[in-house]
XYZ file of C-alpha atoms in Angstrom:
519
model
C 189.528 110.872 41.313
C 187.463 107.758 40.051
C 190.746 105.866 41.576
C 190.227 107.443 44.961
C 186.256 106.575 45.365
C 187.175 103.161 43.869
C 189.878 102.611 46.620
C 186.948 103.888 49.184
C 184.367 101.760 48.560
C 185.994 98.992 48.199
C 187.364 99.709 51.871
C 183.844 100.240 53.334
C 182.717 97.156 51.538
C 185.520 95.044 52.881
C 184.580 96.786 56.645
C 180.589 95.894 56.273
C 181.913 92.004 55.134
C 184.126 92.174 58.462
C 180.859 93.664 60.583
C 178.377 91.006 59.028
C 180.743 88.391 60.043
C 181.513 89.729 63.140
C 177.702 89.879 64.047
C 176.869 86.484 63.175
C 179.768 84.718 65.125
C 178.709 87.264 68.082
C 175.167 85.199 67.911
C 175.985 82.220 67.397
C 177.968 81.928 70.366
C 175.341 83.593 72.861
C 172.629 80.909 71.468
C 175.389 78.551 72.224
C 176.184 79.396 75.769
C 175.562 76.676 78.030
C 173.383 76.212 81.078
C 173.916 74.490 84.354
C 171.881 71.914 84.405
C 171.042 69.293 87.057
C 169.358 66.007 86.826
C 165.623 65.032 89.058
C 167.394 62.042 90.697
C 164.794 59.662 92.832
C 166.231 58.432 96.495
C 165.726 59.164 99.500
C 165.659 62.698 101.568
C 166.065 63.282 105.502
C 165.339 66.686 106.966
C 167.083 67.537 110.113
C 167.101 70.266 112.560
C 171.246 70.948 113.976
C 171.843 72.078 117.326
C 174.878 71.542 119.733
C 174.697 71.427 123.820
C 176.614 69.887 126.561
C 176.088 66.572 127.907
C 174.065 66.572 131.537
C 173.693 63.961 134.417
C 169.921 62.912 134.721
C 167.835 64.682 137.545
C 168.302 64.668 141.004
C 165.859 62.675 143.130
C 164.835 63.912 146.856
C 163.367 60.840 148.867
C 161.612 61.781 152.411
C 158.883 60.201 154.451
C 155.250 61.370 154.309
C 154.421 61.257 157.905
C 156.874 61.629 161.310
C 157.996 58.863 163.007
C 161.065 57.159 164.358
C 163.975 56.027 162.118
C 164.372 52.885 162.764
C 166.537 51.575 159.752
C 169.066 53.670 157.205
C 170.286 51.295 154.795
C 172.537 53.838 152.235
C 175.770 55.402 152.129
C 177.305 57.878 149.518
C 178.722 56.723 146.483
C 176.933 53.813 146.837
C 174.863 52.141 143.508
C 171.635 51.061 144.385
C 168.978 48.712 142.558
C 165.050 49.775 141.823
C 162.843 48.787 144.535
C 165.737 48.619 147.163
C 164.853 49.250 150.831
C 167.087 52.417 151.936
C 164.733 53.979 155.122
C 162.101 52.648 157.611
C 160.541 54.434 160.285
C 158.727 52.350 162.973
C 156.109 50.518 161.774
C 155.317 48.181 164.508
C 151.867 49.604 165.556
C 150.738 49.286 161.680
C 152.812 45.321 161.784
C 150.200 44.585 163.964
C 147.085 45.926 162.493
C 148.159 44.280 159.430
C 147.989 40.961 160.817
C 145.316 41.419 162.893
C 143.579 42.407 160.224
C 144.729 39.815 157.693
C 144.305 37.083 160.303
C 140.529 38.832 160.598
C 140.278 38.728 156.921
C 141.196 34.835 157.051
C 138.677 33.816 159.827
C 135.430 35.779 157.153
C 136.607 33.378 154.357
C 136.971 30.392 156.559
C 133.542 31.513 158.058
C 131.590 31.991 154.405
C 133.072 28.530 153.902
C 131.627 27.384 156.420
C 128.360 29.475 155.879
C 128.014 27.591 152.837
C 128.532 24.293 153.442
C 125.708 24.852 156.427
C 126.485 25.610 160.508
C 126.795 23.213 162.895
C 126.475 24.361 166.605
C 130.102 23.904 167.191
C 130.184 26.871 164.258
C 127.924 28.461 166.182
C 129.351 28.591 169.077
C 132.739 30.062 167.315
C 131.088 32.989 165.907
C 129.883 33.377 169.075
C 133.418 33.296 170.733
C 134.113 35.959 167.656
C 132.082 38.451 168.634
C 133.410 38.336 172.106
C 136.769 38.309 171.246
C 135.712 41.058 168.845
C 133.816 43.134 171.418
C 136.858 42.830 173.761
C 138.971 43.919 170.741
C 136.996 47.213 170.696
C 137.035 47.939 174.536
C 140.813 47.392 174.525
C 141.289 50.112 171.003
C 138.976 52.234 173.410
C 141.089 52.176 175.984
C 143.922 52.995 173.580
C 142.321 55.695 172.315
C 141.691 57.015 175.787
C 145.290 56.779 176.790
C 146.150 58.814 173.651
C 144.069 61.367 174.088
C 145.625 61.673 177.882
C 148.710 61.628 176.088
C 147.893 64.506 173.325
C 146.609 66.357 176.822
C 149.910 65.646 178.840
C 151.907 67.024 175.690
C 150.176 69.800 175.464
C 150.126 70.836 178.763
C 153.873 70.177 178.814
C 154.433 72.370 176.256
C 152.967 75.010 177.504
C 152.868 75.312 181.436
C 156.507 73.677 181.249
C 158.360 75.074 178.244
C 156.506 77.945 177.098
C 155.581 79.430 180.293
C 159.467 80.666 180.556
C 159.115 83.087 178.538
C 155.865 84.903 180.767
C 155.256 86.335 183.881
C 151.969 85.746 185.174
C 151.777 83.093 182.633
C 148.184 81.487 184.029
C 146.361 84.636 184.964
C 144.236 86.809 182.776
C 147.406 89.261 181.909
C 150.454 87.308 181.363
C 153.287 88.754 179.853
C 156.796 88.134 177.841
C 159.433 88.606 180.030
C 161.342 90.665 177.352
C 160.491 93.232 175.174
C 159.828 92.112 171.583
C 160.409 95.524 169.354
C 160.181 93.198 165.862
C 156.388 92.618 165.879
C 154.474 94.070 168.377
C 151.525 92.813 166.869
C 153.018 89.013 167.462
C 154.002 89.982 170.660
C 150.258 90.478 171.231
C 149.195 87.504 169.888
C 151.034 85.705 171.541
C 150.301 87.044 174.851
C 146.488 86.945 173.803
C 146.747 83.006 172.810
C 148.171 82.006 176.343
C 144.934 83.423 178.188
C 143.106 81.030 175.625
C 145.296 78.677 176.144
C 144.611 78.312 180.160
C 141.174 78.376 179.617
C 140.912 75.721 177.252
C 143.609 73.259 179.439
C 141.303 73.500 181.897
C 138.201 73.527 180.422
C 140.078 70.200 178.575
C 141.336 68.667 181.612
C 138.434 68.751 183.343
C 136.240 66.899 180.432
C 139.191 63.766 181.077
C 138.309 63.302 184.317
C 135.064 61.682 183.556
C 136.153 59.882 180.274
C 135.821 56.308 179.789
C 135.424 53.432 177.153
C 131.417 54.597 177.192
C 131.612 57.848 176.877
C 131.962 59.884 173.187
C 134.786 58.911 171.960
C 134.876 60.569 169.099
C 133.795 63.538 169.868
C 136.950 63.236 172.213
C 139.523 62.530 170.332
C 137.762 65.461 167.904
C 138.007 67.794 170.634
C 141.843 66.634 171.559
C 142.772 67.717 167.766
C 141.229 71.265 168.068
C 143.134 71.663 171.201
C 146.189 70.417 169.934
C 146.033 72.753 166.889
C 145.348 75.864 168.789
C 148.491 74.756 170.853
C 150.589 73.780 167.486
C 149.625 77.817 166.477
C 150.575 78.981 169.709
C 153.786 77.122 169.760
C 154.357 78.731 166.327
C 153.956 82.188 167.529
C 156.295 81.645 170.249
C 159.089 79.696 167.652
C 158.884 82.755 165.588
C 159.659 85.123 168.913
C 162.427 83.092 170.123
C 164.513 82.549 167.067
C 164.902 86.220 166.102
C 165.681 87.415 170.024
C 169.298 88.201 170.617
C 171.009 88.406 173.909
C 171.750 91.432 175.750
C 171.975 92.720 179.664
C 168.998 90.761 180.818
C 168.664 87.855 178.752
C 171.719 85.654 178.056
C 172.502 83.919 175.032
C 172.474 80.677 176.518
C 169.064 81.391 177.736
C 167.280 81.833 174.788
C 169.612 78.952 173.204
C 167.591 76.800 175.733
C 163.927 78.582 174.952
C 164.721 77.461 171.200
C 165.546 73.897 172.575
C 162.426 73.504 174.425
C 160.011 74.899 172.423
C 161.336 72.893 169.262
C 161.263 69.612 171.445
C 157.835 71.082 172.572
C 156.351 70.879 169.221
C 158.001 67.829 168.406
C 156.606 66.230 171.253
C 153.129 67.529 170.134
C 153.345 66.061 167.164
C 154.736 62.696 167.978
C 151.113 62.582 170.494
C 149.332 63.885 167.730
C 150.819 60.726 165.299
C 149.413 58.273 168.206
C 146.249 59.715 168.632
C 145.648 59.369 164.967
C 146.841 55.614 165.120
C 144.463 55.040 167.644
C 141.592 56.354 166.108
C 142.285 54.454 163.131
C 142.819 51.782 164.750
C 139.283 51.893 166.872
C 137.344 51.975 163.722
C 139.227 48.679 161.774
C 138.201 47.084 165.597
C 134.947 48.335 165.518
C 134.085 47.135 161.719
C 135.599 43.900 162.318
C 133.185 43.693 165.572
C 130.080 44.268 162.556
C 131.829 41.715 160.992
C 132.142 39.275 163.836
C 128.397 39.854 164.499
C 127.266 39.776 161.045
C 128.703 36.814 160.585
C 127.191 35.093 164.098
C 124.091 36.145 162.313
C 124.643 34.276 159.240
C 125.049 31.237 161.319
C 122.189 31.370 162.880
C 119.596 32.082 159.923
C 119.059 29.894 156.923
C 121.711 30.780 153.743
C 120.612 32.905 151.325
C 122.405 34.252 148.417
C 121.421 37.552 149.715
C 123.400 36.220 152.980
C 125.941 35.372 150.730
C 126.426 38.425 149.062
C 126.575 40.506 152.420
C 129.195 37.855 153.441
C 131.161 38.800 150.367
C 131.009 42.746 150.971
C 132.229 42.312 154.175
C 135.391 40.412 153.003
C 135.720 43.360 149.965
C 135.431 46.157 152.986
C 138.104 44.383 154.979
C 140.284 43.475 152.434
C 140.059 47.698 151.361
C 140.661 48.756 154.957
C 143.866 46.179 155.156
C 145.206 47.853 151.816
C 144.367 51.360 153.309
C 146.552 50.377 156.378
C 149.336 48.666 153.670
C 149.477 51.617 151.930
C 150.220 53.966 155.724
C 152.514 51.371 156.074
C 154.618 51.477 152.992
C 154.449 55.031 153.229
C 156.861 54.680 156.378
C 159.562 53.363 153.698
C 161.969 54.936 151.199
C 162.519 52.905 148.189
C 164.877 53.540 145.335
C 162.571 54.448 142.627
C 165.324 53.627 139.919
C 168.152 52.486 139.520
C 171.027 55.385 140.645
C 173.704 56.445 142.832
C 173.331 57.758 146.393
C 174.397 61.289 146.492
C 173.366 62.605 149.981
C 172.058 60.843 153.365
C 170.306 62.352 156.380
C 169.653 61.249 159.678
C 170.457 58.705 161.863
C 168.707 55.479 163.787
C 166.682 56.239 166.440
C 165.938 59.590 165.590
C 162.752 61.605 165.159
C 162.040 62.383 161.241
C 159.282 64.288 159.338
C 158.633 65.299 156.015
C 160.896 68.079 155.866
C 164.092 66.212 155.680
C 165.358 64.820 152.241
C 166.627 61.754 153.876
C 168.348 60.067 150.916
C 169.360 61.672 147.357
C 169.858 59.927 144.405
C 171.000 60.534 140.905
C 169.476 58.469 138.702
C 171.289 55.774 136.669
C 169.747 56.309 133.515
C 171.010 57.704 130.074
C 172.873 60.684 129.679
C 171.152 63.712 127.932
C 171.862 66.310 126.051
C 169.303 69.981 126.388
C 169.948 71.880 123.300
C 168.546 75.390 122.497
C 166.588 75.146 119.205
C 165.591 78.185 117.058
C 161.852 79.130 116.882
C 161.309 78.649 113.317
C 162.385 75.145 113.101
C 161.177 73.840 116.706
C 158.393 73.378 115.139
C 159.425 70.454 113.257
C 160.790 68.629 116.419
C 158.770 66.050 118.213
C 159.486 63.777 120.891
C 160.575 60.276 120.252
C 162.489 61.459 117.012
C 165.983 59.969 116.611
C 169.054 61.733 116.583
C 172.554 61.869 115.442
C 175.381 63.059 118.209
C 178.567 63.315 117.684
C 181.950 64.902 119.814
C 184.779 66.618 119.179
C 186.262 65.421 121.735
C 185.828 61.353 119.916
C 186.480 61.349 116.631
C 185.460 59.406 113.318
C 181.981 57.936 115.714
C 178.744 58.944 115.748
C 176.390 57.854 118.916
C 172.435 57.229 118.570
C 169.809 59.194 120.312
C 165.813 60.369 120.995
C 164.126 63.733 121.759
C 162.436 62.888 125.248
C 161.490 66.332 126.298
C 160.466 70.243 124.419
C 160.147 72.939 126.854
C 156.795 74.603 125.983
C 158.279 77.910 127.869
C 160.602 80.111 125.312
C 164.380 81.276 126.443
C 165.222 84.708 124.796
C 168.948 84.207 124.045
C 170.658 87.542 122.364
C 167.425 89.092 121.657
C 166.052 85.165 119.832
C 163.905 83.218 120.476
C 164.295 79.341 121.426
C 162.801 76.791 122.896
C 164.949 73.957 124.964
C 164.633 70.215 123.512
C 166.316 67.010 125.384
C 168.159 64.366 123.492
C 168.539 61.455 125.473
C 171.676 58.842 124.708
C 170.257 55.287 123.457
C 173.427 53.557 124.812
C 175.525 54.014 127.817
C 179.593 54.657 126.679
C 181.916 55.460 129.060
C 184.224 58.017 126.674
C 181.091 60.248 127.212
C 181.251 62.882 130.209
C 179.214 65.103 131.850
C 179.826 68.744 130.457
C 181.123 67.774 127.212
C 179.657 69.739 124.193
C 178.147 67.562 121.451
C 176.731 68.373 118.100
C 173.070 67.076 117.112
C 170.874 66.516 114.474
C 167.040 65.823 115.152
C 165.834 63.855 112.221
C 162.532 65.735 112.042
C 161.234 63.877 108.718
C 162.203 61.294 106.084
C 160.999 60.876 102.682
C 161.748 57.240 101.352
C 162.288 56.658 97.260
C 160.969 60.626 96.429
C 162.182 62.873 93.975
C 164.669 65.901 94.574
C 166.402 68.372 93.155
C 168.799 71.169 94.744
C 166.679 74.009 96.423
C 168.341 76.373 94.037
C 166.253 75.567 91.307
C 163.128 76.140 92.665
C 161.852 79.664 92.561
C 159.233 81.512 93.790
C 157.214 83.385 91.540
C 153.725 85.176 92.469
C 152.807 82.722 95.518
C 153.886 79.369 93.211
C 156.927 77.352 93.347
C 158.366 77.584 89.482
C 161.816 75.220 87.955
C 163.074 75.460 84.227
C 162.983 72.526 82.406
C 165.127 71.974 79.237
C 163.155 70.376 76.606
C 165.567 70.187 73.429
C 166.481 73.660 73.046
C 163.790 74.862 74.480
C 163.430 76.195 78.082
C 159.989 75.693 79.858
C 158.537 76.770 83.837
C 157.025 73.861 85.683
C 154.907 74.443 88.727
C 155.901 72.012 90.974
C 154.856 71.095 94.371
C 157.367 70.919 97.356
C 157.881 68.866 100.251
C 160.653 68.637 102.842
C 164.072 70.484 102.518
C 166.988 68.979 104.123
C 170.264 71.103 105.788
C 172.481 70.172 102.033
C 170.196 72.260 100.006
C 167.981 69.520 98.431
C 164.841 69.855 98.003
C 161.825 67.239 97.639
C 159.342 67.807 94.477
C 155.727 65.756 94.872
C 154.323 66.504 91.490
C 155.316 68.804 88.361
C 158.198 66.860 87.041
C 159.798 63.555 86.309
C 162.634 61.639 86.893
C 165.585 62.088 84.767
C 164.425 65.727 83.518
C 167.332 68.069 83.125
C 166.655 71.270 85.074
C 168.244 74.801 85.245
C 170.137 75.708 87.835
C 171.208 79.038 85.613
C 173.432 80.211 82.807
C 177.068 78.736 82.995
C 179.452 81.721 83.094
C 182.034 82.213 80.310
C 185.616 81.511 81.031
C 187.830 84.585 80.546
């Protein structure tokens, strides 16, 4: 028996010693266990926002005249490559050539006169500014008479239109109850109208006609030529009406297709024609008023010769110079306005019209596609639009090329959003620095924005920064100790490194977490 509880406890002593042992290797290897650690390095960080899109051809440019007029020069053809500033349409200009150097030549004659103002008149001066005025006065009379024959014009156009062309469509088209010759079941109410605008219409001919009889270079002109644009606009509106009618009709047992074929013919060279009166009127009235200030100019100036100088004479002198000088540009500017240039440099995608034709502001008479840089419009998520700006570089680069990577700026953000699969984005354009010629319209290309760049910072990966109750927290290894830093962030880049301002230093080894043991 005392064998038997020797043999025992010297078996449960041996097991404790085993236990004890057991225990202490246990801990010493879990307060060896490794951490990973990385290293605050100092260098420099780039964030960038990643997007891919396919490559576009810049914007399409429409180019059309102001005003109408007659084409008088087309100087483009499809396909072709065209300079800025190049000349590709003209529409007749002459009337304005003329004004311009009338006027310029005008312009010359107050300079030469102020000149001459200065250095004191002699009767021979005199007697110039005298011949000025004249020539100045007879100037006037013949822009009256201009003006008169326009407004005779506007008034011969007008009744054209409408006692010639228009009047085929009524019966009893001058009495007090004229009527369409068909039935228009579309729009009664137009049919009304219209029918209601043509007893106006006689009235006011007449009443119009009968006010030209009597006209002449000393009556009102301007409360002419005001009166021939009211008319001319009530018959535009009427002309309208009838436009509308005529290209909705359709032929049946009375009216033949060819017939209304011809109504839609005549009324459209109707309104043309009104308009093209209506475009010489206006140059005529223009051009009575630059002969009637250069007549106060002629006389102003006679007036100056014949009274001592002043500098108050001087300075009047000089105004009327500025005021001619403005009305010359004003006429320059109608002028130019009768031109197309090319804008930019670009290819000619589409041409219009022909020489010698009649042309408005309705027709796009010469497309272009602009030479300029490719671009790129990329859809960019709404969380980290926010970050792009334009003017920020960017990296591009194609599957399609390999091993290169091409150069490029954010020139446009769409302020609107574009809900794609439920998300929100907002549509940036990268535009290409260079021109290459492996790069096509339609092929897809990956970018990356470089939204911000910190230069010689300190980083670490974004892994070891935690948050922890609204603060931004990393484990430092001090000798065997572990201690939390509060640190303060900056920019994060795509690779998962992160900037730290302030909290810790370079060279500080920081936990990343525990190492896991190899099995």
């Amino acid at each position: 028996m005392h064998i038997l509880k020797k043999k025992t406890l010297l078996v449960v002593s041996g097991l404790a010693v085993v236990l004890v042992i057991g225990i202490v290797f246990f801990l010493q290897r879990l307060s060896a266990a490794p951490y990973v650690l990385a290293t605050v390095e100092r260098g420099d960080i780039t964030q960038e926002v990643s997007a891919s899109g396919k490559v576009e051809s810049p914007t399409k440019i429409d180019l059309r005249f102001k005003g109408s007029g007659k084409l008088v020069l087309l100087d483009a053809r499809v396909g072709a490559k065209v300079s800025a500033g190049k000349l590709l349409a003209k529409q007749d200009t002459t009337q304005l050539d003329v004004q311009v150097k009338e006027m310029q030549a005008g312009i010359d004659l107050q300079k030469a006169k102020l000149s001459q103002l200065l250095n004191g008149s002699s009767p021979e001066d005199v007697s110039i500014s005298e011949t000025a005025v004249l020539n100045a006065e007879q100037s006037v009379l013949d822009a009256k008479r201009n003006l008169i024959d326009k407004i005779s014009g506007v008034y011969a156009r007008s009744d054209d239109a409408v006692r010639a062309k228009s009047d085929q469509l009524f019966d009893n088209p001058k009495t007090s109850t004229p009527q369409l010759i068909f039935n228009f079941p579309y729009d009664m109410q137009l049919e009304a109208d219209v029918e209601g605008e043509r007893v106006l219409i006689e009235s006011m001919l007449n009443t119009w006609s009968e006010s030209l009889d009597s006209i002449s270079v000393e009556s009102d002109l301007v409360s002419a030529s005001t009166l021939a644009n009211k008319n001319t606009a009530q018959v535009k509106a009427f002309l309208a009406n009838e436009a509308l009618i005529v290209n909705v009709l359709t032929s049946n047992t009375k009216i033949t297709q060819a017939t209304i074929d011809k109504w839609k013919t005549d009324i459209s060279s109707a309104r043309t024609n009104v308009d093209t009166a209506v475009s010489s009127l206006l140059l005529a009235e223009e051009n009575l008023r630059t002969k009637e200030s250069l007549l106060k100019t002629a006389k102003v100036q006679l007036a100056l010769k014949t009274a001592p100088v002043r500098s108050s004479d001087i300075a009047v002198y000089q105004a009327q110079i500025t005021q001619a000088e403005a009305s010359l540009e004003k006429i320059e500017v109608q002028r130019k306005d009768m031109m197309i240039y090319a804008p930019v440099s670009s290819v000619i995608t589409s041409v219009r019209g022909e020489v010698g034709e009649m042309v408005g502001p309705d027709v796009n008479i010469v497309s272009l596609a602009s030479g300029g840089a490719l671009q790129i419009k990329l859809n960019v998520v709404e969380d980290k639009i926010v970050n792009v700006r334009i003017g920020q570089h960017a990296r591009i680069t194609f599957d399609a090329i390999e091993d290169q990577e091409f150069g490029g700026k954010v020139v446009a953000i769409d302020p609107a959003e574009t809900i794609i699969g439920g998300a929100v984005y907002y549509q940036a354009t990268v535009q290409f620095n260079d021109v290459d010629e492996r790069i096509r319209s339609g092929m897809t290309a990956n970018v990356w924005i470089n939204t911000a760049t910190s230069k010689d910072t300190l980083f670490v990966p974004a892994s070891a920064v935690q948050d922890k109750n609204g603060k931004k927290i990393v484990q430092v290894l001090e000798g065997e100790n572990v201690v939390q830093r509060e640190v303060v962030t900056g920019i994060e880049n795509d690779k998962g490194v992160i900037e730290i301002l302030s909290g810790i230093s370079v060279g500080e080894q920081i936990i990343l977490g525990a190492e896991k043991k190899k099995k």
